[in-house]
Tab-separated table of C-alpha atoms and ligand atoms in Angstrom:
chain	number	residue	atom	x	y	z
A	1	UNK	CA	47.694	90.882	78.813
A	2	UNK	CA	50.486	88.965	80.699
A	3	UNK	CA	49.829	87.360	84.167
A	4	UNK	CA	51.040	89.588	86.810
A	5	UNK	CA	53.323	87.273	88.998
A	6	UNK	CA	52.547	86.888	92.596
A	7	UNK	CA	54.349	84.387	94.676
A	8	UNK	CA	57.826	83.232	93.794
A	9	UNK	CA	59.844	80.560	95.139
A	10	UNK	CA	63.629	81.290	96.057
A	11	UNK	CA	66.453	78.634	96.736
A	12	UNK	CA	70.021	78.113	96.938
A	13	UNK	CA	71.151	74.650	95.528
A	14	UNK	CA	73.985	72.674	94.975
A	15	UNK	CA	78.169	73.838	96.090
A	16	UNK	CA	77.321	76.793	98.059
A	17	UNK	CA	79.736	79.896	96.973
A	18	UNK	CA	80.407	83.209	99.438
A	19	UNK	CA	77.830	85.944	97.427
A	20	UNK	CA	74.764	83.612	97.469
A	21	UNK	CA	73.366	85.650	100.857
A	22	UNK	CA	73.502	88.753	98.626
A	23	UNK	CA	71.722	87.113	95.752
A	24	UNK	CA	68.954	86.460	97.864
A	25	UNK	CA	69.007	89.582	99.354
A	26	UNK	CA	68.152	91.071	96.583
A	27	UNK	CA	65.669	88.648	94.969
A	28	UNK	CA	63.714	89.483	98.572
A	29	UNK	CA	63.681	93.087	98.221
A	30	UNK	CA	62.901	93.335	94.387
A	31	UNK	CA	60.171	90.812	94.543
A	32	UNK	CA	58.434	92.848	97.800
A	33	UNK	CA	58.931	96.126	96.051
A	34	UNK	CA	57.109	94.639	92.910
A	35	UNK	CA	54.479	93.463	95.670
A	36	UNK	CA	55.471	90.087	94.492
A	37	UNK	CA	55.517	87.159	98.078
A	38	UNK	CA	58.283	85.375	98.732
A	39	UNK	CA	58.790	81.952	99.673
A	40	UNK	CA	62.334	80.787	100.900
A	41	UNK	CA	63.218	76.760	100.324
A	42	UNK	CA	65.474	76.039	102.839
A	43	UNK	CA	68.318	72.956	101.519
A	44	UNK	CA	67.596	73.420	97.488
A	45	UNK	CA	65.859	70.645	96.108
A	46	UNK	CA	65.506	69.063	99.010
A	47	UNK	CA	63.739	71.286	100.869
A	48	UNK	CA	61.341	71.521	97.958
A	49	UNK	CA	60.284	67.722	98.762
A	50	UNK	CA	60.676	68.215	102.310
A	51	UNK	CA	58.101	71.106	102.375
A	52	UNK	CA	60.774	73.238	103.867
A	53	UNK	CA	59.154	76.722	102.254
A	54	UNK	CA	58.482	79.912	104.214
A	55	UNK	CA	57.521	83.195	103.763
A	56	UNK	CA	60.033	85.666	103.784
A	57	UNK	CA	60.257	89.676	104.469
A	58	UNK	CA	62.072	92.669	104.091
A	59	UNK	CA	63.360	91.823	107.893
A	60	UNK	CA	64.887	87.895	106.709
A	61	UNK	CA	67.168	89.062	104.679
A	62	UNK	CA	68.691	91.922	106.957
A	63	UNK	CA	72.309	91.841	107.662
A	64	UNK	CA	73.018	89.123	105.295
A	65	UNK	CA	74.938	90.791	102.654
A	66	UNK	CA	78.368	90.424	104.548
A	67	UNK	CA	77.994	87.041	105.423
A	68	UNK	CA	79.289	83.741	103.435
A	69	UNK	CA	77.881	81.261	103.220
A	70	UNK	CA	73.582	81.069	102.507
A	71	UNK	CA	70.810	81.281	105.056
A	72	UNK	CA	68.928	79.176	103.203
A	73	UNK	CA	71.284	75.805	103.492
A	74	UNK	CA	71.894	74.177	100.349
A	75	UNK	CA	72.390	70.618	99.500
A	76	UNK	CA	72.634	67.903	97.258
A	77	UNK	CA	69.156	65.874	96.315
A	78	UNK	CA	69.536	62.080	94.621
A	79	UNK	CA	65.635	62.266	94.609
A	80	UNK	CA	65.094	65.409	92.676
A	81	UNK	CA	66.949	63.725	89.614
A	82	UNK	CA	63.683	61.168	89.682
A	83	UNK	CA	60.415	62.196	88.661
A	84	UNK	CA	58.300	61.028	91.066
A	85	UNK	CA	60.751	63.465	93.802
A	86	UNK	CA	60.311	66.389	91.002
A	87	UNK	CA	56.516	65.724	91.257
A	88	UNK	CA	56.617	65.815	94.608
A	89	UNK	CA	58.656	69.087	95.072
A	90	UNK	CA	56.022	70.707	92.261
A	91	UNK	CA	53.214	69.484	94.190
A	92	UNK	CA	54.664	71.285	97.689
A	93	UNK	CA	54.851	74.760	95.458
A	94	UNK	CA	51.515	74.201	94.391
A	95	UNK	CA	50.474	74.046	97.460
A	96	UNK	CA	51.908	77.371	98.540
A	97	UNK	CA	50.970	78.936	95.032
A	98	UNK	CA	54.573	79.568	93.984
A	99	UNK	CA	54.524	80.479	89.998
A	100	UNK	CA	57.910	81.221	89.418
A	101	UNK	CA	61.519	80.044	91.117
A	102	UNK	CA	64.666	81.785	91.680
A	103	UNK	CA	67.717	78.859	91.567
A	104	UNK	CA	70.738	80.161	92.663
A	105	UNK	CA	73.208	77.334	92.054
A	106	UNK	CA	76.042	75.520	89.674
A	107	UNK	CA	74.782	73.655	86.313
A	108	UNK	CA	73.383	71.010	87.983
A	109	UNK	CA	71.188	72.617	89.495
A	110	UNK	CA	70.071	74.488	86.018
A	111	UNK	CA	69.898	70.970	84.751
A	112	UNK	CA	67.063	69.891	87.686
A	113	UNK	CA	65.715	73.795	86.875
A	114	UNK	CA	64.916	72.631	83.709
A	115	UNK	CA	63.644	69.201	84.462
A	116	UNK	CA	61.011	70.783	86.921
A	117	UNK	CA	59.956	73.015	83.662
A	118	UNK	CA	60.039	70.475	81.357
A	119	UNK	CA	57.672	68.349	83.312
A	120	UNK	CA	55.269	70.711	85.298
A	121	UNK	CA	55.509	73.986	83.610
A	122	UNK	CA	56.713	75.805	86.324
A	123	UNK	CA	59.610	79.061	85.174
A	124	UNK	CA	62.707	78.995	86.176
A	125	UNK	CA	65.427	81.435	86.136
A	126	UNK	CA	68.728	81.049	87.349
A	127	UNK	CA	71.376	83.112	89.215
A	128	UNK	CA	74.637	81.211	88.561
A	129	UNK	CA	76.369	80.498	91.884
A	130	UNK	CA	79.691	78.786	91.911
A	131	UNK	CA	83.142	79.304	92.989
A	132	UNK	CA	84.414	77.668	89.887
A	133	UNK	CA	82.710	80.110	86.539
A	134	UNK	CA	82.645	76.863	84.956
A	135	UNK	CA	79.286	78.456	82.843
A	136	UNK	CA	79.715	79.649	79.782
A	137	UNK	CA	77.428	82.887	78.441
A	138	UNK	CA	78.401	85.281	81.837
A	139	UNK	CA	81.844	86.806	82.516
A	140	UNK	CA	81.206	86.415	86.236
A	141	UNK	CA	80.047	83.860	88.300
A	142	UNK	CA	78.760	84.214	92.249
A	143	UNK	CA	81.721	83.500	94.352
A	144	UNK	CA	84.204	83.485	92.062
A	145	UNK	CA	85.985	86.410	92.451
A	146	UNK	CA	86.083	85.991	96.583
A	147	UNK	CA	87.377	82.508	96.303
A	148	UNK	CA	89.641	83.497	93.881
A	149	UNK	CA	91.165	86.272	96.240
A	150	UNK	CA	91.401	83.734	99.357
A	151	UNK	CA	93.479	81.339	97.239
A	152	UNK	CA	95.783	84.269	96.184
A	153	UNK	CA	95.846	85.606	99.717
A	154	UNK	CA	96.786	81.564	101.031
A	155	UNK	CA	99.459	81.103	97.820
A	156	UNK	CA	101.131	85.032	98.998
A	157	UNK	CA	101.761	83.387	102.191
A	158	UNK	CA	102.989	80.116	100.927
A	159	UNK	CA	105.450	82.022	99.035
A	160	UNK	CA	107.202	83.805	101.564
A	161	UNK	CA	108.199	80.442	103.274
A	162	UNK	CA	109.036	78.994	100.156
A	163	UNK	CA	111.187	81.229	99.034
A	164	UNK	CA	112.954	81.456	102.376
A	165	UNK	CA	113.534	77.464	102.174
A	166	UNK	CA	114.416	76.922	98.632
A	167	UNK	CA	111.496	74.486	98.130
A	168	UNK	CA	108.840	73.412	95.466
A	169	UNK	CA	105.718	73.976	96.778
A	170	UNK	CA	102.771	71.962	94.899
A	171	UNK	CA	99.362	74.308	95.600
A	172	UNK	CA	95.934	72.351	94.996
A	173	UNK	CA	92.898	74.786	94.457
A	174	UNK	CA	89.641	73.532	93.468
A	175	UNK	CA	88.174	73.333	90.533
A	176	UNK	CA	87.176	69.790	89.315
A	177	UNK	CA	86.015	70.477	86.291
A	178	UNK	CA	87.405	74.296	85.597
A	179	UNK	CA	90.609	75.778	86.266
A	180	UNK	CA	89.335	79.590	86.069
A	181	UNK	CA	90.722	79.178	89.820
A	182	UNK	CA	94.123	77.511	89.192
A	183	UNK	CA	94.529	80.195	86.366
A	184	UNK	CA	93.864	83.574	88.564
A	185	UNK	CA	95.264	82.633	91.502
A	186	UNK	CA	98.199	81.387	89.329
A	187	UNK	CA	99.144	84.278	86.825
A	188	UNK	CA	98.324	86.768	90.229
A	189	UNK	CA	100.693	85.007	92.310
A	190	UNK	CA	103.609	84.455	89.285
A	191	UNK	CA	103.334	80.470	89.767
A	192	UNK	CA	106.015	78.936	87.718
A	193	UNK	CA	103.526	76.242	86.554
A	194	UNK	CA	99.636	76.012	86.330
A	195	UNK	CA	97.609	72.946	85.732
A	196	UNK	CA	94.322	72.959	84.769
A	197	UNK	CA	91.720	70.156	83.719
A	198	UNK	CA	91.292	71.913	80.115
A	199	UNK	CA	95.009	71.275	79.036
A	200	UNK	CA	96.890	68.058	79.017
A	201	UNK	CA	99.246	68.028	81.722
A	202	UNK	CA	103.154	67.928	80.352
A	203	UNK	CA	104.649	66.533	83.537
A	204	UNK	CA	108.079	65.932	81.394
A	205	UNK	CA	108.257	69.835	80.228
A	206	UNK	CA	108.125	70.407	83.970
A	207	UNK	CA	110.676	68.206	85.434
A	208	UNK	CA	112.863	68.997	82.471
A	209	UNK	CA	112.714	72.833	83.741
A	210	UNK	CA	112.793	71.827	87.745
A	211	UNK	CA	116.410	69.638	86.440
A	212	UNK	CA	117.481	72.682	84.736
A	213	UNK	CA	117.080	74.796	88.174
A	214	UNK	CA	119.003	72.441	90.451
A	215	UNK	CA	121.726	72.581	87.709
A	216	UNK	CA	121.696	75.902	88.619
A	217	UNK	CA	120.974	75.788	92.181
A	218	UNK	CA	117.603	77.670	92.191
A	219	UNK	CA	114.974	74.947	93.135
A	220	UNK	CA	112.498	77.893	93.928
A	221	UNK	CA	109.140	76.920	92.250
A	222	UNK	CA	105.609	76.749	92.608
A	223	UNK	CA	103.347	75.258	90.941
A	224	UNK	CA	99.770	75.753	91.087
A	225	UNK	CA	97.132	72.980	90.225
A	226	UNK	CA	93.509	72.639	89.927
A	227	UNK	CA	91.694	69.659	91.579
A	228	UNK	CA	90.467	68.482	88.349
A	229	UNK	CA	93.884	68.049	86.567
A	230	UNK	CA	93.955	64.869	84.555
A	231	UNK	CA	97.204	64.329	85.676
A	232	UNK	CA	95.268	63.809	89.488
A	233	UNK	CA	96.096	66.602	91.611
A	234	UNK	CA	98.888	67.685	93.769
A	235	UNK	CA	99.806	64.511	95.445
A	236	UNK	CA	99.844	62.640	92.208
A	237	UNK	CA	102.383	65.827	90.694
A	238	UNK	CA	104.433	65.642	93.824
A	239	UNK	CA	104.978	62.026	93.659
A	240	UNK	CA	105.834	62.217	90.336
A	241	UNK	CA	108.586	65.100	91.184
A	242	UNK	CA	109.929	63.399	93.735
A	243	UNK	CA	110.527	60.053	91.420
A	244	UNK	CA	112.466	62.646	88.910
A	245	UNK	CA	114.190	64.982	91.800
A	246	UNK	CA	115.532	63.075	94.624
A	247	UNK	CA	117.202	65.891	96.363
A	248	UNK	CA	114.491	68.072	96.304
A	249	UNK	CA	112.575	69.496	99.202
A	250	UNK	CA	109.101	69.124	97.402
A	251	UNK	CA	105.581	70.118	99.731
A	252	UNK	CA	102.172	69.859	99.065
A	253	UNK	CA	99.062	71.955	100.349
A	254	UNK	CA	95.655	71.674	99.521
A	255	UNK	CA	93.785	74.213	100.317
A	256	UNK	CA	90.518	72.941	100.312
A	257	UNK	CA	87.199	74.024	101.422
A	258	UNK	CA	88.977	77.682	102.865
A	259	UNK	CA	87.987	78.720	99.154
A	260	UNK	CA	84.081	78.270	99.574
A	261	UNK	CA	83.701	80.221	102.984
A	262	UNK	CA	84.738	83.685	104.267
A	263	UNK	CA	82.947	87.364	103.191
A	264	UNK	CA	82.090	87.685	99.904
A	265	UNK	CA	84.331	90.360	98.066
A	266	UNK	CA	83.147	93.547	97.075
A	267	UNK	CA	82.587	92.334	93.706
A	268	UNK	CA	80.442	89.353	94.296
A	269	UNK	CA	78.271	91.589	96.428
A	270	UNK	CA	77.567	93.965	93.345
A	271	UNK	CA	77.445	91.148	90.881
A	272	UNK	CA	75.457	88.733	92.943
A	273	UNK	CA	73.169	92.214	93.948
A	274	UNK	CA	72.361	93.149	90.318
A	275	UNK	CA	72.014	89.643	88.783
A	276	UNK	CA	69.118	88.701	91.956
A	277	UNK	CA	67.566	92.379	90.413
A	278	UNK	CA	67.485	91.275	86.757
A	279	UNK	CA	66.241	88.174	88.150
A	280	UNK	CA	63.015	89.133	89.607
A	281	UNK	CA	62.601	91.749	86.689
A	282	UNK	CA	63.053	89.164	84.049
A	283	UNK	CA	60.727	86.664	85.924
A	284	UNK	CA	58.203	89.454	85.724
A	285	UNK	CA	58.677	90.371	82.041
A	286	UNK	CA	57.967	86.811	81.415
A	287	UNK	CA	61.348	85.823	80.604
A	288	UNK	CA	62.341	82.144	81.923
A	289	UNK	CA	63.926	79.096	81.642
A	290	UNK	CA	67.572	81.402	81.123
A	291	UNK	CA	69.911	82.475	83.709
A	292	UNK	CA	71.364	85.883	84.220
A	293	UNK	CA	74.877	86.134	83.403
A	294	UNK	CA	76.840	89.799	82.774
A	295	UNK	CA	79.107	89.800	79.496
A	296	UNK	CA	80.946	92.884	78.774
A	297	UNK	CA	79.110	94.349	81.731
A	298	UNK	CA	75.647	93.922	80.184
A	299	UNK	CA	72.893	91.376	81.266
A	300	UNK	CA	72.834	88.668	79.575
A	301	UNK	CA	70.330	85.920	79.370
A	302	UNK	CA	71.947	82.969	78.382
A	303	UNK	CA	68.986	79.429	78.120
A	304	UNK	CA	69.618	77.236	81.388
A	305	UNK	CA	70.009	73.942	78.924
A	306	UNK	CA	73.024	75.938	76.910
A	307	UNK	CA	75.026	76.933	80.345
A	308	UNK	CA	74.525	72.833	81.038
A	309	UNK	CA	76.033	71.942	77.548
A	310	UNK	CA	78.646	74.640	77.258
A	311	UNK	CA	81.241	74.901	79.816
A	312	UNK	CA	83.546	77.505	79.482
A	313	UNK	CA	86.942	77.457	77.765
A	314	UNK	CA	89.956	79.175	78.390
A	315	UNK	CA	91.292	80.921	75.596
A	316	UNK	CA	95.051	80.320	74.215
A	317	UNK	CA	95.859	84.083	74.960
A	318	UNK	CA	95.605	83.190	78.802
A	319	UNK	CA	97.821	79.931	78.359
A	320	UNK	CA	100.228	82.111	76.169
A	321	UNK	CA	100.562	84.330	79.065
A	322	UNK	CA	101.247	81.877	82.133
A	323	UNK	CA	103.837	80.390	79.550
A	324	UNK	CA	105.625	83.939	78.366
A	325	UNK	CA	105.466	85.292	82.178
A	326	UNK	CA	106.440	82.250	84.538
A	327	UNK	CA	109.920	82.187	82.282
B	401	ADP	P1	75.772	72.478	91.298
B	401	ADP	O1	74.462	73.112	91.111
B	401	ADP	O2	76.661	73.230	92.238
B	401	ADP	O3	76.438	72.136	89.972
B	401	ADP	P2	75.086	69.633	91.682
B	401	ADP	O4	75.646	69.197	90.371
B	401	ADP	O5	75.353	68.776	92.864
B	401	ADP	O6	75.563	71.099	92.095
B	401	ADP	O7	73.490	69.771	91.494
B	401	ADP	C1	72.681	70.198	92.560
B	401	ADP	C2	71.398	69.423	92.577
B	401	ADP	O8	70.664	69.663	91.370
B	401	ADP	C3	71.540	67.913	92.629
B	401	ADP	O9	71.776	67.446	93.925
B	401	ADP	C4	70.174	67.466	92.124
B	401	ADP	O10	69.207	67.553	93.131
B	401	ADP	C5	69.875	68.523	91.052
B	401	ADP	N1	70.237	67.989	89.728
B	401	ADP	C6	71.456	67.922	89.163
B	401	ADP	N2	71.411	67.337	87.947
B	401	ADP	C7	70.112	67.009	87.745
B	401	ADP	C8	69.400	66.361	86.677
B	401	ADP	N3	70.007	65.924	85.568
B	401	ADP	N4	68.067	66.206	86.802
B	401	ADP	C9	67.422	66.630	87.908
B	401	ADP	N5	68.032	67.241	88.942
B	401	ADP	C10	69.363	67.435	88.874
């Protein structure tokens, strides 16, 4: 017969992402009605080595599923990625008699998830938090669809003022290695232009089309462009514009770190709620070492070392879109 899990360990790790509160919210309350203990590890992997672990209750996670944000702090740890700080961390969970951990975090901290189970045995299962759904295997990522929303809210804005000067406006959103952001917020807000790590940038296609509109006296445009671009972000673009269109009224905004706070939508509450469920569940059916993604609104439970190697990729039909509708 399978051990019956007892004490698990639950953290939130790397870029934090508005949803995580709700994730943990409901790894809390699953785990307690299972009559499993919870331990909280305040500051990810850090916290681990710090012996930042308490116990947590029904009560700790009240009024939390609103909020952006994660109680628990999260951070990035250089001496996790060494074994002697893994050994370390595994030796503080020992100590509290934690069996099983709940990461809530980006791929690298999946990749540290599985270097702690490699080593010292420990499962791991992972909840994938990030604003950017750069993991492949899950249709929906933690934060996502909030930071999504606040870009599109931020662009809407930008617009109106645009349009009432007759200017280019250049819109960085983040995403340094994805451009799931860039691509939303772009096709939702009919940006003329969207660039995005995963496609070469063809800065001559677009000041070809920006010459064509001054010919014609429309120099309305935005353009929307993920951090991660390889042609190096909006102040690179805009200097490269301005080179190619004198006359132009060209402005930049980046709008930074706005993207990673605020309430999480509706959406990331459910998502983040039913993937902290499965979680627990799937922890206590013995399943490990995976993370819980939803595809085609099913759980999915996708190995932590594949969502490391595969990052996601944006199919031609989107690209074909931005190109068909922005004309
Ligand atoms: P995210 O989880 O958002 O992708 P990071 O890439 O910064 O964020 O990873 C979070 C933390 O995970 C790192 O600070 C480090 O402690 C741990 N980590 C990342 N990669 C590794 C690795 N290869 N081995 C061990 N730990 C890692």
């Amino acid at each position: 017969m399978q051990h019956k899990i007892k004490r698990i360990g639950v953290l939130t790790s790397g870029g934090d992402s508005p949803g995580m509160n709700a994730a943990i919210r409901a790894v809390v309350r699953t785990a307690l009605y299972h009559q499993i203990e919870v331990f909280g590890i305040r500051r990810g992997y850090q916290g681990m080595i710090d012996n930042d672990i308490f116990q947590m209750d029904s009560r700790s996670v009240a009024n939390i599923i609103q909020r952006g944000g994660t109680i628990l702090k999260t951070a990035r740890c250089k001496e996790f990625m060494e074994p002697a700080g893994r050994k370390k961390a595994y030796y503080h969970l020992k100590e509290h008699g934690i069996e099983g951990l709940v990461i809530i975090g980006g791929d690298g901290s999946f990749r540290g998830a599985c270097a702690l189970q490699a080593e010292h045995g420990i499962p791991c299962i992972g909840l994938a938090g990030t604003i950017d759904k750069d993991i492949s295997g899950t249709d929906f990522t933690i934060g996502f669809d909030t930071a999504v929303n606040t870009a599109v809210e931020a662009i809407d804005k930008i617009r109106d003022t645009m349009d009432a000067h007759d200017r280019i406006f250049i819109i960085e959103v983040m995403g340094r290695d994805a451009g799931y952001i860039a691509l939303h917020s772009g096709i939702a807000t009919g940006a003329e232009n969207i660039l995005i790590p995963e496609r070469k940038t063809d800065i001559n296609n677009i000041i070809q089309s920006l010459q064509e509109k001054e010919r014609r006296k429309k120099m309305v445009n935005l353009i929307v462009v993920a951090e991660g671009d390889d042609f190096g972000g909006a102040t690179e673009v805009q200097k490269k514009l301005e080179e190619n269109l004198p006359k132009a009224e060209i402005r930049v905004c980046i709008l930074g770190h706005i993207q990673r706070g605020g309430a999480p939508s509706c959406m990331d509450r459910v998502i983040a709620s039913r993937m902290g469920y499965h979680a627990v569940e799937s922890l206590m059916e013995g399943r490990y070492n995976v993370f819980v993604g939803i595809q085609n609104n099913k759980m999915n439970y996708i190995p932590l070392e594949a969502a490391v190697k595969n990052k996601g990729k944006i199919s031609d039909e989107w690209l074909q879109i931005v190109r068909i509708l922005a004309s």
